[in-house]
Coordinates of C-alpha atoms in Angstrom, one line a residue:
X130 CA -28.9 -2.4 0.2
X131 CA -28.3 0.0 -2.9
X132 CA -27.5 3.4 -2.5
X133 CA -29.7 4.5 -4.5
X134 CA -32.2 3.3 -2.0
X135 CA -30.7 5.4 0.5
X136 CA -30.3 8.9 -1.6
X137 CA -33.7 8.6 -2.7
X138 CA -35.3 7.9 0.7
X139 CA -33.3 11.3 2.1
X140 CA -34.1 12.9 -1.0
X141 CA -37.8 12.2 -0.1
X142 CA -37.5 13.6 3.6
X143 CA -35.5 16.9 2.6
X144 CA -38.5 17.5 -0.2
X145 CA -41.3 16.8 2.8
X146 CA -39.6 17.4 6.0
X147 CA -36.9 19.6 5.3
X148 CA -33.1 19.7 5.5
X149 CA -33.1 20.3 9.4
X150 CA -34.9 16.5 9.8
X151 CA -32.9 14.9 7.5
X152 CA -29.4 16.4 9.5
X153 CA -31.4 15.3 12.3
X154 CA -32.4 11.8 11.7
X155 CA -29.1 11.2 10.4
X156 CA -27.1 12.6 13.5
X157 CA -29.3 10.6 15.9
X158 CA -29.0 7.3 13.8
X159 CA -25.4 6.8 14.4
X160 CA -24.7 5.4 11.6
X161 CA -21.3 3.5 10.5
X162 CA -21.5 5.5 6.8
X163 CA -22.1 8.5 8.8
X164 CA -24.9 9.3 6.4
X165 CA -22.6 9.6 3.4
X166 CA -24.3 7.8 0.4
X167 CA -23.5 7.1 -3.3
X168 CA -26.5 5.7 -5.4
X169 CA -24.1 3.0 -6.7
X170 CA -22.6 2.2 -3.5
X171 CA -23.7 -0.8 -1.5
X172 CA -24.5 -0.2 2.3
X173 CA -25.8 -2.4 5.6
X174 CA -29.4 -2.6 5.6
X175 CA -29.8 -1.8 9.5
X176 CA -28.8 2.2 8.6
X177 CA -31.8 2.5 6.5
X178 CA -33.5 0.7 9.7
X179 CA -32.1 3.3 11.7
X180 CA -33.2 6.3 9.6
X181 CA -36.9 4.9 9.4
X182 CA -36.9 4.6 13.0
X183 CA -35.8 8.1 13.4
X184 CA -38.0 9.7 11.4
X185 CA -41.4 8.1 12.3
X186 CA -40.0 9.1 16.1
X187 CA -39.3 12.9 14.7
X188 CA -42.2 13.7 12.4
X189 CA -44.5 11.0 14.8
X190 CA -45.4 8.4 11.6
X191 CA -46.4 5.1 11.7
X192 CA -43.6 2.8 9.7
X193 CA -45.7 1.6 7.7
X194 CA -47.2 4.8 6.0
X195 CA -43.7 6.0 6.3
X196 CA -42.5 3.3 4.0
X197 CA -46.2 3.0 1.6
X198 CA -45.1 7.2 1.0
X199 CA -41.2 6.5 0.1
X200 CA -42.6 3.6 -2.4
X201 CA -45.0 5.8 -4.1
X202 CA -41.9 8.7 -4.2
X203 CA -39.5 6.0 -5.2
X204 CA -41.4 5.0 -8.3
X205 CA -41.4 8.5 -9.7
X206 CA -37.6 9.0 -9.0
X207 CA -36.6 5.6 -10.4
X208 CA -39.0 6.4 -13.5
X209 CA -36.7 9.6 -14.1
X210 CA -33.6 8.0 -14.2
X211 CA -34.8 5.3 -16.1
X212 CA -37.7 6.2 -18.3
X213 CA -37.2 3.7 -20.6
X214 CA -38.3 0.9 -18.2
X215 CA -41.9 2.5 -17.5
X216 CA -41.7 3.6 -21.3
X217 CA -41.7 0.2 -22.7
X218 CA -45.4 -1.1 -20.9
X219 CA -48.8 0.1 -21.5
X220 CA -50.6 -0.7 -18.7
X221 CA -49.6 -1.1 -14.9
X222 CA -50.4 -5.0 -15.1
X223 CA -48.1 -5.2 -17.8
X224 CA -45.0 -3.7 -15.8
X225 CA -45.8 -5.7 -13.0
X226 CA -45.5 -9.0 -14.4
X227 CA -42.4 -8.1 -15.9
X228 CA -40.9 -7.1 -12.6
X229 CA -39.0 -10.7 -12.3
X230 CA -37.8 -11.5 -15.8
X231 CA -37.4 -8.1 -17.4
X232 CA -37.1 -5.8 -14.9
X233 CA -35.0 -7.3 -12.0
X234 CA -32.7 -8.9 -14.7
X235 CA -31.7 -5.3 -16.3
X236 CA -31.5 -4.1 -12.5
X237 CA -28.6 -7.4 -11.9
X238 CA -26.7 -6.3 -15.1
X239 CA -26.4 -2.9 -13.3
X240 CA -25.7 -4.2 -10.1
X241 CA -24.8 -7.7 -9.6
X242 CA -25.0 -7.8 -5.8
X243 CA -28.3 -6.5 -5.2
X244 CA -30.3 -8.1 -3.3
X245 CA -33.8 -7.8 -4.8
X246 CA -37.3 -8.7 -3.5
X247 CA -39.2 -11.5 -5.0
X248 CA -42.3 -11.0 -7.0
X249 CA -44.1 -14.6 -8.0
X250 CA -47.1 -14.5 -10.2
X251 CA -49.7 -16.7 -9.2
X252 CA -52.5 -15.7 -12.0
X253 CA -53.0 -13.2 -14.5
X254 CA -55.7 -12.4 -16.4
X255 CA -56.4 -9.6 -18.9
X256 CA -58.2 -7.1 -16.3
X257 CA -56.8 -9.1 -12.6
X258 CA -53.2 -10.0 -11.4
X259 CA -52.4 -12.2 -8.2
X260 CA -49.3 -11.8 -6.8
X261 CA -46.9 -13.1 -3.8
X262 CA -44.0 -10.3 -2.9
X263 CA -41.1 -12.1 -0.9
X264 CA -38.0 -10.3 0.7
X265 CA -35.9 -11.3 3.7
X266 CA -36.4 -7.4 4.7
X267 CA -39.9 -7.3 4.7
X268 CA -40.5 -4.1 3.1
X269 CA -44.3 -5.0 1.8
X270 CA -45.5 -1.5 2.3
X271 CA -42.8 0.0 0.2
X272 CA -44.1 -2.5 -2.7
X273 CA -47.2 -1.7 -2.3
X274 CA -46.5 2.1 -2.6
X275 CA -44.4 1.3 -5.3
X276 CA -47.7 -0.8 -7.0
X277 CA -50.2 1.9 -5.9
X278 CA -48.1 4.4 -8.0
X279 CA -47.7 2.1 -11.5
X280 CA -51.2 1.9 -11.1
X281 CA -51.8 5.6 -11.1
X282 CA -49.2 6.4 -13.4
X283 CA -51.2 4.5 -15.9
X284 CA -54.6 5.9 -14.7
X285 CA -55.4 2.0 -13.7
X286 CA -57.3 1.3 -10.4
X287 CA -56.0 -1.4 -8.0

């Protein structure tokens, strides 16, 4: 998994939990990186398992809401280092259908081994989208923060 993945996601619990859970949760995860990210590095998936497991046991949250909040934080941080990718749509369905052949393939020339989630369209229509999200790591209610939040940044309703 991408490191920016990881910075983000303890950026996110210093800005809501503070600095003491995020020492905390990375001290009790025991974690081969020993907590020590880069946002271009490339680390084991099973660390960020560990953090999510420590801090729904620390601030007593389900996983799931846990990872719906990170997706609707992560869309804000990924839209400031890269404006120009929420920039170049109009409307939320618009940057959702590109998420496969636009988006993803810009992602791969920045990191060739990153191993991205699937997002088929199954029908689109001017005012409706139908979509299947796909990942080996099962991270649905991240995307669906991540979705909840293009559709509020563009003032759309899901």
């Amino acid at each position: 998994m991408k490191g920016i993945i990881f910075t983000e996601f303890l950026e996110m619990v210093e800005e809501q939990f503070g600095l003491e859970v995020v020492d905390t949760i990375i001290e009790n995860a025991n974690l081969p990186s020993e907590g020590i990210y880069t946002s271009v590095g490339t680390y084991d998936f099973n660390e960020m398992v560990s953090l999510i497991t420590q801090l729904c046991e620390k601030v007593d949250m389900g996983e799931n809401d846990l990872l719906y909040a990170f997706g609707l934080y992560l869309f804000d941080s990924l839209g400031k280092v890269h404006p120009e990718v929420i920039q170049h749509y109009n409307s939320p369905l618009a940057l959702l259908v590109s998420i496969e052949d636009h988006i993803h393939v810009q992602v791969k020339k920045l990191y060739p081994d990153a191993e991205l989630p699937r997002f088929r369209i199954i029908e689109k229509t001017d005012n409706s989208l139908s979509m299947i999200y796909s990942s080996s790591r099962g991270l649905y209610s991240l995307a669906h923060g991540l979705i909840q939040k293009t559709f509020d940044h563009f003032h759309g309703k899901a």
